[in-house]
Amino acid sequence: MANKIDRVPVREQAPKVRATNFEEVCYGYNAEEAQLEASRCLNCKKPRCVDACPVGINIPAFVHQVLDGDFKGAYDTISQDSSLPAICGRVCPQETQCEGSCILGVKGQPVSIGKLERFVADYNQEHPEKDTSEIQYSEAHHNNFRERIEERRECIRQMRSGFVKREGDAAVKVAVIGSGPAGLACASDLAKLGYSVTVFESLHKTGGVLTYGIPEFRLPKKAVVEKELDKLKALGIKFETDVFVGRTVTIDELMDKEGFKAVFVGTGAGLPLFLGIPGENLNGVFSANEYLTRNNLMQAFSKESDTPIFRAKKVCVVGGGNVAMDAARTALRLGAEVTIVYRRTEKELPARAEEVHHAMEEGINFQLLTNPVEVLGDENGWVRGIRCIRMELGEPDESGRRSPIPIQGSEFEIETDALIVALGTKINRLIADTTPGLETDRKGRLLTTETATSRKGVFAGGDVVTGAATVILAMGEGRKAAAAIHKYLTES
Amino acid sequence: MFKIVDKKQLTPLIYSLWVEAPRIAASAKPGQFLIVRTGENGERIPLTICDYDTEKGTVRIVVQIAGVSSNKICHLDVGDCLTDVAGPLGKPSDFMEIPEEDLKGKRYLFVAGGVGSAPVYPQAKYLHERGAHVDVIIGARNKDLIIMEDEMHNVCTNLYICTDDGSKGEKGVVTLLMERLGNKYDMCVAIGPMIMMKFATLTAKKLELPITVSLNTLMVDGTGMCGACRVSVAGKTKFACVDGPEFNGYDVDFDEALRRQTLYRTQEQQANSEAGLEFRR
């Protein structure tokens, strides 16, 4: 039977080799591997994976198109709901979303949905014109699924006809502020609807966190991010970089003077949090944002780049999320011996399972149940170490996670030349402060009802509304906002 | 792209450029700054706004060759483009919030160190045009670092010049002139090298003169995202790019700010020597 086979392993760079380079860690599936893996899908009547996907991709449909060898069709299916499949296939926390709800995961390993999505996106990137329906099937059991695939295809056709219709008026201008996942998803849907969309970005490159935050070894910039962005440009979306909305131009000016009928705010949660402990401004303490921006956006790892990056022998990273893993693995590749300091246990690490696994494989040390209480400096004000305290887990807090409690008298020192702080981010209040009538909560998050802010014609989504979250959640919100903007523009 | 429409060499190491940037020209205010990048591998460096022309859609920057990136900018000619110019960044000067009629007759003392004359100019001009009494001290190591003397004359009542070596104006440092002028001002604004702002603040304290300083910290994005620019102000961590760049001088931990500026000095010196650039620190 089709489903008795194990999950098809994905090929990766060997840990020792990849620890010294910035090339992508995971090679992804080839066509045969993808088709074999796709054959594991049970094609459930009520697919839980679709419900668990923040953008509701019709996962069983595309998986069976892969099995069918119809890679182009699979791409079309995914594209119905996702503007950036090559990116999501790489950075989504699949284990808590689609794969986490896959029925096969109850007793064994779930279908490798993320890797299949990535394969479909990469394959279509590499074979833009080729009709893949002629490809020979590598597995005979495809016949068992033919009937259901036909059903799915009909369903897709219906969805597509409902969506792609260009109901929007090309003369209506919509501004999207921020070119990260939320903004790109929103811009993409609006452009497909036929609106004239301009995306404003404060940095010199588009992509937001995809460009400045997530490292090359996890998300290649030229081969993946830029290609996905090119596809959005081909939809007619205009991008204007070096525009910091709130300073360069205000939302009022965009609407009153430049004629934008609606605005989407997807500016993210950009301001890094620091520790609030003594010594945090010593030389050698960095936010993960700074460290990653220097390396990813400014390419400081390359000799060609004019931007410097601090080269330390020993680096500590505090935090346990994806950003902490990215910073740690970047420092490792720049030649440091790296320790991650996290106050809960391995089980609570908020990072994607794959990133933690990769970090451990690459030789990153983990000091768990540990929290820094002071950064120690030498006589010239450079970091020489951190003083930490051991923690134990107490009762669950409001997030449902057991809250860490310091163990009195357990303080100890870790020698390090640099400390990278990856404890999350907060919201830049600039947009709220420069846009009259835009309401926020105490933390500066924009208040919205169905993505509409308190200001008429202004919508928002992604981290600027939710606080720091994931790429795919931001994309989901961006898409919802696009639908709300379309409704607003057609009804007003 | 941001085309250079005018270029002048002010001294052997300092250049003035007018650059096409209509959005910035329309929104720039005294006290704010820009981030400029040259070439695909270029660094993002913060530069002060020296002047802006809303009608022509241009902004003026003044750059001193101090490293690889500023050297690249100064080697561009009229017709060439800066790859990126982002801004205006940071908060406008505090006096922008004072109603114009209240500025009339207010007494301001500006202290400009070296290229600090460039950001002082639009502030002095704004206040002078609104009837404030503006005195300006320009100080530098030597005459080759004194810039914009004539333009400054037009926007102030009294202009005082001093150099460390006496090659122009009075021999001595800016604090000597500050002490001599004494406390006859409502407000002092000092912009220049961090070390100069530190001593200007100490002198202002002695004179019981309120002082604003504009911090030229390390920066990457300039929009609050990286925190490279953080400084301790009244014991709290602030970001110079979004909370500043101007702060009450009394509250700034200058020793920390001076130390943080040296973070990449080794790499900068290595890059300079590879590029054949030599500077006196």
PDB file of C-alpha atoms in Angstrom, chain A residues 200 202-205 212 240-244 247-249 253-254 258 260 270-272 274 280-287 289-290 293-294 297-299 302-311 380-382 428, chain B residues 2 23-24 27 32 37-38 40-44 68-69 72 83-92 218-228 230-232 237 239 242 256 259-260 262-264 267 270 274:
ATOM      1  CA  PHE A 200       6.750  51.427  -0.174  1.00  0.00           C
ATOM      2  CA  SER A 202      12.114  51.972   3.964  1.00  0.00           C
ATOM      3  CA  LEU A 203      15.238  49.915   3.251  1.00  0.00           C
ATOM      4  CA  HIS A 204      17.090  49.824  -0.066  1.00  0.00           C
ATOM      5  CA  LYS A 205      15.942  46.265  -0.776  1.00  0.00           C
ATOM      6  CA  TYR A 212      17.252  41.416   6.196  1.00  0.00           C
ATOM      7  CA  GLU A 240       9.458  52.250  -4.214  1.00  0.00           C
ATOM      8  CA  THR A 241      12.439  51.686  -1.902  1.00  0.00           C
ATOM      9  CA  ASP A 242      14.083  54.230   0.434  1.00  0.00           C
ATOM     10  CA  VAL A 243      10.687  55.544   1.516  1.00  0.00           C
ATOM     11  CA  PHE A 244      10.208  55.522   5.285  1.00  0.00           C
ATOM     12  CA  ARG A 247       9.058  60.509   7.732  1.00  0.00           C
ATOM     13  CA  THR A 248       9.612  60.583   3.954  1.00  0.00           C
ATOM     14  CA  VAL A 249       5.889  60.900   3.326  1.00  0.00           C
ATOM     15  CA  GLU A 253      -0.061  62.822   2.050  1.00  0.00           C
ATOM     16  CA  LEU A 254      -0.306  59.505   0.204  1.00  0.00           C
ATOM     17  CA  GLU A 258      -0.952  61.294  -4.248  1.00  0.00           C
ATOM     18  CA  PHE A 260      -4.170  56.506  -3.014  1.00  0.00           C
ATOM     19  CA  GLY A 270      10.815  46.282  13.922  1.00  0.00           C
ATOM     20  CA  LEU A 271      12.309  47.592  17.159  1.00  0.00           C
ATOM     21  CA  PRO A 272      14.545  45.089  18.959  1.00  0.00           C
ATOM     22  CA  PHE A 274      17.110  44.471  24.894  1.00  0.00           C
ATOM     23  CA  GLU A 280      23.726  45.800  27.844  1.00  0.00           C
ATOM     24  CA  ASN A 281      25.414  48.725  26.089  1.00  0.00           C
ATOM     25  CA  LEU A 282      28.943  47.332  26.387  1.00  0.00           C
ATOM     26  CA  ASN A 283      30.893  46.954  23.150  1.00  0.00           C
ATOM     27  CA  GLY A 284      30.037  43.510  21.826  1.00  0.00           C
ATOM     28  CA  VAL A 285      26.335  43.412  22.736  1.00  0.00           C
ATOM     29  CA  PHE A 286      24.161  43.364  19.621  1.00  0.00           C
ATOM     30  CA  SER A 287      20.533  42.889  18.802  1.00  0.00           C
ATOM     31  CA  ASN A 289      18.336  42.352  14.182  1.00  0.00           C
ATOM     32  CA  GLU A 290      21.591  44.278  13.835  1.00  0.00           C
ATOM     33  CA  THR A 293      20.902  42.812   9.017  1.00  0.00           C
ATOM     34  CA  ARG A 294      24.627  43.377   8.684  1.00  0.00           C
ATOM     35  CA  LEU A 297      20.923  42.697   3.945  1.00  0.00           C
ATOM     36  CA  MET A 298      24.419  44.183   3.889  1.00  0.00           C
ATOM     37  CA  GLN A 299      26.217  40.892   3.042  1.00  0.00           C
ATOM     38  CA  SER A 302      31.450  38.679   1.968  1.00  0.00           C
ATOM     39  CA  LYS A 303      34.817  40.341   1.434  1.00  0.00           C
ATOM     40  CA  GLU A 304      33.219  42.502  -1.260  1.00  0.00           C
ATOM     41  CA  SER A 305      30.898  44.219   1.225  1.00  0.00           C
ATOM     42  CA  ASP A 306      31.818  47.587   2.748  1.00  0.00           C
ATOM     43  CA  THR A 307      29.779  46.837   5.880  1.00  0.00           C
ATOM     44  CA  PRO A 308      31.728  45.472   8.869  1.00  0.00           C
ATOM     45  CA  ILE A 309      30.492  42.758  11.225  1.00  0.00           C
ATOM     46  CA  PHE A 310      31.914  41.954  14.655  1.00  0.00           C
ATOM     47  CA  ARG A 311      34.092  38.833  14.435  1.00  0.00           C
ATOM     48  CA  ASN A 380      37.863  49.106  28.272  1.00  0.00           C
ATOM     49  CA  GLY A 381      34.152  48.402  28.154  1.00  0.00           C
ATOM     50  CA  TRP A 382      34.215  45.341  25.863  1.00  0.00           C
ATOM     51  CA  ASN A 428       7.740  51.268  15.913  1.00  0.00           C
TER      52      ASN A 428
ATOM     53  CA  PHE B   2      19.502  60.017  -6.718  1.00  0.00           C
ATOM     54  CA  ARG B  23      10.417  63.270  -1.588  1.00  0.00           C
ATOM     55  CA  ILE B  24      13.108  64.137   0.954  1.00  0.00           C
ATOM     56  CA  SER B  27       9.731  66.682   3.965  1.00  0.00           C
ATOM     57  CA  GLN B  32      17.082  65.418  10.688  1.00  0.00           C
ATOM     58  CA  ARG B  37      24.547  54.175   0.140  1.00  0.00           C
ATOM     59  CA  THR B  38      26.907  54.059  -2.826  1.00  0.00           C
ATOM     60  CA  GLU B  40      25.893  47.507  -4.739  1.00  0.00           C
ATOM     61  CA  ASN B  41      28.309  46.559  -1.965  1.00  0.00           C
ATOM     62  CA  GLY B  42      28.031  49.975  -0.324  1.00  0.00           C
ATOM     63  CA  GLU B  43      27.541  50.565   3.351  1.00  0.00           C
ATOM     64  CA  ARG B  44      24.558  52.531   4.691  1.00  0.00           C
ATOM     65  CA  VAL B  68      36.011  53.891   2.365  1.00  0.00           C
ATOM     66  CA  SER B  69      32.327  54.818   2.047  1.00  0.00           C
ATOM     67  CA  LYS B  72      33.357  56.629  -2.648  1.00  0.00           C
ATOM     68  CA  THR B  83      22.542  54.335  -5.121  1.00  0.00           C
ATOM     69  CA  ASP B  84      20.265  55.111  -2.183  1.00  0.00           C
ATOM     70  CA  VAL B  85      19.261  58.136  -0.156  1.00  0.00           C
ATOM     71  CA  ALA B  86      16.721  57.447   2.591  1.00  0.00           C
ATOM     72  CA  GLY B  87      15.202  60.010   4.873  1.00  0.00           C
ATOM     73  CA  PRO B  88      14.598  62.400   6.391  1.00  0.00           C
ATOM     74  CA  LEU B  89      15.294  60.332   9.505  1.00  0.00           C
ATOM     75  CA  GLY B  90      15.141  61.159  13.192  1.00  0.00           C
ATOM     76  CA  LYS B  91      13.107  63.807  14.928  1.00  0.00           C
ATOM     77  CA  PRO B  92      13.255  67.442  13.843  1.00  0.00           C
ATOM     78  CA  LEU B 218      26.978  54.043  14.446  1.00  0.00           C
ATOM     79  CA  MET B 219      23.863  53.101  12.485  1.00  0.00           C
ATOM     80  CA  VAL B 220      22.741  50.494   9.967  1.00  0.00           C
ATOM     81  CA  ASP B 221      19.116  51.025   8.958  1.00  0.00           C
ATOM     82  CA  GLY B 222      18.427  54.362  10.680  1.00  0.00           C
ATOM     83  CA  THR B 223      14.770  53.421  11.230  1.00  0.00           C
ATOM     84  CA  GLY B 224      14.945  51.899  14.726  1.00  0.00           C
ATOM     85  CA  MET B 225      15.425  48.347  13.579  1.00  0.00           C
ATOM     86  CA  CYS B 226      18.951  47.467  14.641  1.00  0.00           C
ATOM     87  CA  GLY B 227      19.790  49.317  17.841  1.00  0.00           C
ATOM     88  CA  ALA B 228      23.429  49.876  16.834  1.00  0.00           C
ATOM     89  CA  ARG B 230      21.798  53.021  21.270  1.00  0.00           C
ATOM     90  CA  VAL B 231      22.963  55.510  23.868  1.00  0.00           C
ATOM     91  CA  SER B 232      22.287  55.964  27.563  1.00  0.00           C
ATOM     92  CA  THR B 237      18.726  53.200  26.668  1.00  0.00           C
ATOM     93  CA  PHE B 239      18.020  54.848  19.942  1.00  0.00           C
ATOM     94  CA  VAL B 242      14.356  57.329  16.209  1.00  0.00           C
ATOM     95  CA  GLU B 256      29.762  55.231  26.637  1.00  0.00           C
ATOM     96  CA  ARG B 259      33.432  53.924  23.399  1.00  0.00           C
ATOM     97  CA  ARG B 260      30.612  52.557  21.237  1.00  0.00           C
ATOM     98  CA  THR B 262      35.106  52.479  18.302  1.00  0.00           C
ATOM     99  CA  LEU B 263      33.343  49.114  17.771  1.00  0.00           C
ATOM    100  CA  TYR B 264      34.508  48.578  14.223  1.00  0.00           C
ATOM    101  CA  GLN B 267      38.009  46.748  10.570  1.00  0.00           C
ATOM    102  CA  GLN B 270      42.111  47.746   7.782  1.00  0.00           C
ATOM    103  CA  GLU B 274      43.555  48.362   1.823  1.00  0.00           C
TER     104      GLU B 274
END
